[in-house]
PDB file of C-alpha atoms in Angstrom:
ATOM      1  CA  PRO V 163     148.502  57.175-161.806  1.00 70.00           C
ATOM      2  CA  SER V 164     151.900  56.080-163.020  1.00 84.00           C
ATOM      3  CA  ALA V 165     153.931  53.525-161.085  1.00 88.00           C
ATOM      4  CA  ARG V 166     156.328  56.231-159.927  1.00 89.00           C
ATOM      5  CA  ILE V 167     153.534  58.329-158.451  1.00 85.00           C
ATOM      6  CA  GLU V 168     152.042  55.259-156.770  1.00 87.00           C
ATOM      7  CA  ARG V 169     155.412  54.419-155.168  1.00 86.00           C
ATOM      8  CA  TRP V 170     155.677  57.973-153.829  1.00 87.00           C
ATOM      9  CA  ALA V 171     152.103  57.810-152.541  1.00 85.00           C
ATOM     10  CA  LEU V 172     152.874  54.559-150.699  1.00 85.00           C
ATOM     11  CA  ARG V 173     156.021  56.013-149.171  1.00 86.00           C
ATOM     12  CA  LEU V 174     154.330  59.235-148.073  1.00 86.00           C
ATOM     13  CA  GLN V 175     151.057  57.810-146.754  1.00 85.00           C
ATOM     14  CA  GLN V 176     152.512  57.403-143.264  1.00 84.00           C
ATOM     15  CA  TYR V 177     152.951  61.187-142.953  1.00 85.00           C
ATOM     16  CA  GLN V 178     150.259  63.782-142.326  1.00 87.00           C
ATOM     17  CA  PHE V 179     150.777  66.974-144.316  1.00 84.00           C
ATOM     18  CA  LYS V 180     148.888  69.569-146.311  1.00 85.00           C
ATOM     19  CA  LEU V 181     149.872  70.871-149.724  1.00 80.00           C
ATOM     20  CA  ARG V 182     149.226  74.498-150.609  1.00 81.00           C
ATOM     21  CA  HIS V 183     149.680  76.059-154.003  1.00 78.00           C
ATOM     22  CA  ARG V 184     151.691  79.250-153.945  1.00 74.00           C
ATOM     23  CA  PRO V 185     151.091  81.379-157.050  1.00 76.00           C
ATOM     24  CA  GLY V 186     154.112  82.586-158.980  1.00 70.00           C
ATOM     25  CA  LYS V 187     153.381  86.189-157.983  1.00 71.00           C
ATOM     26  CA  THR V 188     154.101  85.344-154.334  1.00 70.00           C
ATOM     27  CA  ASN V 189     156.909  82.860-155.023  1.00 66.00           C
ATOM     28  CA  PRO V 190     159.748  84.642-156.841  1.00 66.00           C
ATOM     29  CA  ALA V 191     162.140  82.293-158.627  1.00 65.00           C
ATOM     30  CA  ASP V 192     165.781  82.190-157.640  1.00 65.00           C
ATOM     31  CA  VAL V 193     167.490  84.444-160.191  1.00 65.00           C
ATOM     32  CA  LEU V 194     170.826  82.630-160.084  1.00 64.00           C
ATOM     33  CA  SER V 195     169.304  79.223-160.755  1.00 64.00           C
ATOM     34  CA  ARG V 196     167.391  80.584-163.772  1.00 66.00           C
ATOM     35  CA  LYS V 197     170.324  82.382-165.377  1.00 67.00           C
ATOM     36  CA  PRO V 198     171.766  80.371-168.287  1.00 68.00           C
ATOM     37  CA  LEU V 199     175.484  79.698-168.463  1.00 65.00           C
ATOM     38  CA  SER V 200     177.222  82.067-170.842  1.00 65.00           C
ATOM     39  CA  THR V 201     179.837  79.617-172.112  1.00 63.00           C
ATOM     40  CA  LEU V 202     180.820  76.101-171.256  1.00 63.00           C
ATOM     41  CA  GLU V 203     184.356  75.727-170.046  1.00 65.00           C
ATOM     42  CA  LYS V 204     186.515  73.047-171.573  1.00 69.00           C
ATOM     43  CA  ASN V 205     187.237  70.179-169.180  1.00 66.00           C
ATOM     44  CA  SER V 206     190.780  69.506-168.126  1.00 75.00           C
ATOM     45  CA  ILE V 207     192.451  66.194-168.926  1.00 79.00           C
ATOM     46  CA  ALA V 208     191.930  65.061-165.335  1.00 75.00           C
ATOM     47  CA  GLU V 209     188.209  65.825-165.506  1.00 75.00           C
ATOM     48  CA  ASP V 210     187.919  63.997-168.830  1.00 78.00           C
ATOM     49  CA  TYR V 211     189.663  60.981-167.300  1.00 77.00           C
ATOM     50  CA  VAL V 212     187.352  60.954-164.271  1.00 76.00           C
ATOM     51  CA  ASN V 213     184.318  61.260-166.547  1.00 74.00           C
ATOM     52  CA  PHE V 214     185.588  58.357-168.654  1.00 76.00           C
ATOM     53  CA  LEU V 215     186.072  56.176-165.574  1.00 75.00           C
ATOM     54  CA  THR V 216     182.620  56.910-164.193  1.00 72.00           C
ATOM     55  CA  ASP V 217     181.032  56.168-167.567  1.00 71.00           C
ATOM     56  CA  HIS V 218     182.895  52.929-168.271  1.00 70.00           C
ATOM     57  CA  LEU V 219     183.593  51.339-164.893  1.00 72.00           C
ATOM     58  CA  VAL V 220     180.068  50.292-164.081  1.00 61.00           C
ATOM     59  CA  PRO V 221     179.884  47.582-161.412  1.00 64.00           C
ATOM     60  CA  LYS V 222     178.878  44.134-162.578  1.00 66.00           C
ATOM     61  CA  SER V 223     175.187  43.514-162.125  1.00 74.00           C
ATOM     62  CA  MET V 224     173.903  40.559-160.129  1.00 78.00           C
ATOM     63  CA  ASN V 225     171.265  38.074-161.126  1.00 82.00           C
ATOM     64  CA  ARG V 226     168.643  36.479-158.915  1.00 85.00           C
ATOM     65  CA  GLN V 227     170.486  33.167-158.698  1.00 88.00           C
ATOM     66  CA  GLU V 228     173.624  34.825-157.276  1.00 89.00           C
ATOM     67  CA  ILE V 229     171.530  36.585-154.651  1.00 89.00           C
ATOM     68  CA  GLU V 230     169.718  33.345-153.745  1.00 92.00           C
ATOM     69  CA  GLU V 231     173.025  31.476-153.352  1.00 93.00           C
ATOM     70  CA  ALA V 232     174.506  34.244-151.222  1.00 93.00           C
ATOM     71  CA  CYS V 233     171.387  34.209-149.010  1.00 93.00           C
ATOM     72  CA  GLN V 234     171.676  30.440-148.551  1.00 94.00           C
ATOM     73  CA  LYS V 235     175.345  30.702-147.546  1.00 94.00           C
ATOM     74  CA  ASP V 236     174.931  33.699-145.222  1.00 94.00           C
ATOM     75  CA  ALA V 237     174.241  32.634-141.626  1.00 93.00           C
ATOM     76  CA  GLU V 238     172.697  36.000-140.711  1.00 93.00           C
ATOM     77  CA  MET V 239     170.270  35.813-143.636  1.00 95.00           C
ATOM     78  CA  GLN V 240     169.288  32.261-142.700  1.00 94.00           C
ATOM     79  CA  ALA V 241     168.638  33.324-139.099  1.00 93.00           C
ATOM     80  CA  LEU V 242     166.626  36.279-140.393  1.00 94.00           C
ATOM     81  CA  ILE V 243     164.586  34.045-142.726  1.00 94.00           C
ATOM     82  CA  THR V 244     163.837  31.683-139.839  1.00 93.00           C
ATOM     83  CA  ALA V 245     162.757  34.575-137.601  1.00 93.00           C
ATOM     84  CA  ILE V 246     160.479  35.966-140.323  1.00 93.00           C
ATOM     85  CA  ARG V 247     158.889  32.622-141.227  1.00 93.00           C
ATOM     86  CA  LYS V 248     158.304  31.556-137.616  1.00 92.00           C
ATOM     87  CA  ASN V 249     157.509  35.111-136.517  1.00 89.00           C
ATOM     88  CA  ARG V 250     159.722  34.508-133.487  1.00 88.00           C
ATOM     89  CA  TRP V 251     162.168  37.329-132.957  1.00 84.00           C
ATOM     90  CA  PRO V 252     164.776  37.288-130.192  1.00 77.00           C
ATOM     91  CA  ARG V 253     163.891  39.695-127.420  1.00 68.00           C
ATOM     92  CA  LYS V 254     165.439  43.134-127.502  1.00 55.00           C
ATOM     93  CA  PRO V 255     168.278  43.352-124.996  1.00 52.00           C
ATOM     94  CA  ALA V 256     167.724  45.127-121.713  1.00 48.00           C
ATOM     95  CA  GLY V 257     171.383  45.702-120.944  1.00 49.00           C
ATOM     96  CA  ASN V 258     172.479  42.147-121.754  1.00 48.00           C
ATOM     97  CA  THR V 259     173.218  41.777-125.477  1.00 50.00           C
ATOM     98  CA  ASN V 260     173.137  37.973-125.338  1.00 50.00           C
ATOM     99  CA  ASN V 261     169.325  38.037-125.074  1.00 48.00           C
ATOM    100  CA  ASN V 262     169.084  39.391-128.591  1.00 47.00           C
ATOM    101  CA  LYS V 263     170.886  36.535-130.267  1.00 51.00           C
ATOM    102  CA  ASN V 264     169.215  33.509-131.773  1.00 50.00           C
ATOM    103  CA  ASP V 265     170.239  29.849-131.508  1.00 52.00           C
ATOM    104  CA  ASN V 266     173.201  30.346-133.855  1.00 58.00           C
ATOM    105  CA  ASN V 267     174.449  33.309-131.788  1.00 72.00           C
ATOM    106  CA  ILE V 268     173.613  35.782-134.575  1.00 84.00           C
ATOM    107  CA  ASP V 269     172.525  39.284-133.603  1.00 87.00           C
ATOM    108  CA  LEU V 270     169.312  40.379-135.340  1.00 90.00           C
ATOM    109  CA  THR V 271     169.061  43.744-133.558  1.00 89.00           C
ATOM    110  CA  PRO V 272     169.360  45.824-136.764  1.00 89.00           C
ATOM    111  CA  TYR V 273     166.178  44.207-138.070  1.00 92.00           C
ATOM    112  CA  HIS V 274     163.957  44.687-134.977  1.00 90.00           C
ATOM    113  CA  SER V 275     162.690  48.114-135.983  1.00 89.00           C
ATOM    114  CA  ILE V 276     161.633  46.890-139.436  1.00 92.00           C
ATOM    115  CA  CYS V 277     160.572  43.318-138.623  1.00 90.00           C
ATOM    116  CA  ASN V 278     156.962  44.021-139.638  1.00 91.00           C
ATOM    117  CA  GLU V 279     158.118  45.176-143.083  1.00 92.00           C
ATOM    118  CA  LEU V 280     160.183  42.067-143.841  1.00 94.00           C
ATOM    119  CA  THR V 281     158.981  39.116-145.913  1.00 92.00           C
ATOM    120  CA  VAL V 282     160.625  36.107-147.526  1.00 92.00           C
ATOM    121  CA  SER V 283     160.071  35.328-151.201  1.00 89.00           C
ATOM    122  CA  ASP V 284     159.516  31.805-152.515  1.00 86.00           C
ATOM    123  CA  ASN V 285     163.149  31.865-153.644  1.00 86.00           C
ATOM    124  CA  GLY V 286     164.445  32.481-150.116  1.00 90.00           C
ATOM    125  CA  ILE V 287     165.250  36.155-150.628  1.00 91.00           C
ATOM    126  CA  VAL V 288     164.395  38.624-147.851  1.00 94.00           C
ATOM    127  CA  LEU V 289     162.410  41.660-148.950  1.00 92.00           C
ATOM    128  CA  ARG V 290     161.634  44.924-147.218  1.00 91.00           C
ATOM    129  CA  GLY V 291     158.551  46.041-149.067  1.00 88.00           C
ATOM    130  CA  ASN V 292     159.597  45.790-152.704  1.00 86.00           C
ATOM    131  CA  ARG V 293     163.342  46.116-152.019  1.00 89.00           C
ATOM    132  CA  LEU V 294     165.896  43.362-151.474  1.00 90.00           C
ATOM    133  CA  VAL V 295     167.727  42.887-148.188  1.00 92.00           C
ATOM    134  CA  MET V 296     171.191  41.944-149.386  1.00 92.00           C
ATOM    135  CA  PRO V 297     173.479  39.432-147.662  1.00 92.00           C
ATOM    136  CA  LYS V 298     176.629  40.944-146.175  1.00 90.00           C
ATOM    137  CA  LYS V 299     178.809  39.411-148.890  1.00 88.00           C
ATOM    138  CA  LEU V 300     176.955  41.317-151.614  1.00 87.00           C
ATOM    139  CA  ARG V 301     176.472  44.643-149.825  1.00 83.00           C
ATOM    140  CA  SER V 302     179.729  46.039-151.178  1.00 79.00           C
ATOM    141  CA  HIS V 303     178.521  45.319-154.739  1.00 70.00           C
ATOM    142  CA  THR V 304     175.326  47.358-154.412  1.00 57.00           C
TER     143      THR V 304
END
């Protein structure tokens, strides 16, 4: 299968479901979604301007080196990398939130539920499966 189908299969394998084919005779199509548009309306100047902005104001892409540097400078990412590599996660708090902080007083609570999915690449970048975990500094860029 194609890579796209394999990614979907990996994502969906945790669920139990059955697929059933429903023939077209018993599954009438939505008439309104099938009806073609009679004429296209001309966009207003404001709509043209918005379309121009969305087409031309694409955020600057990041390269691997920028992500690596941001990970090295981010204290939370460094604490997370240490927890992943040593497989020593701070205990979940039972009323007292100080129990969930590591030596640098950084709270790793948001990562507890996915700690088994996290890995660290050779470059020092945290991954969740095949996706990057971005440092806080770069999260607004993504």
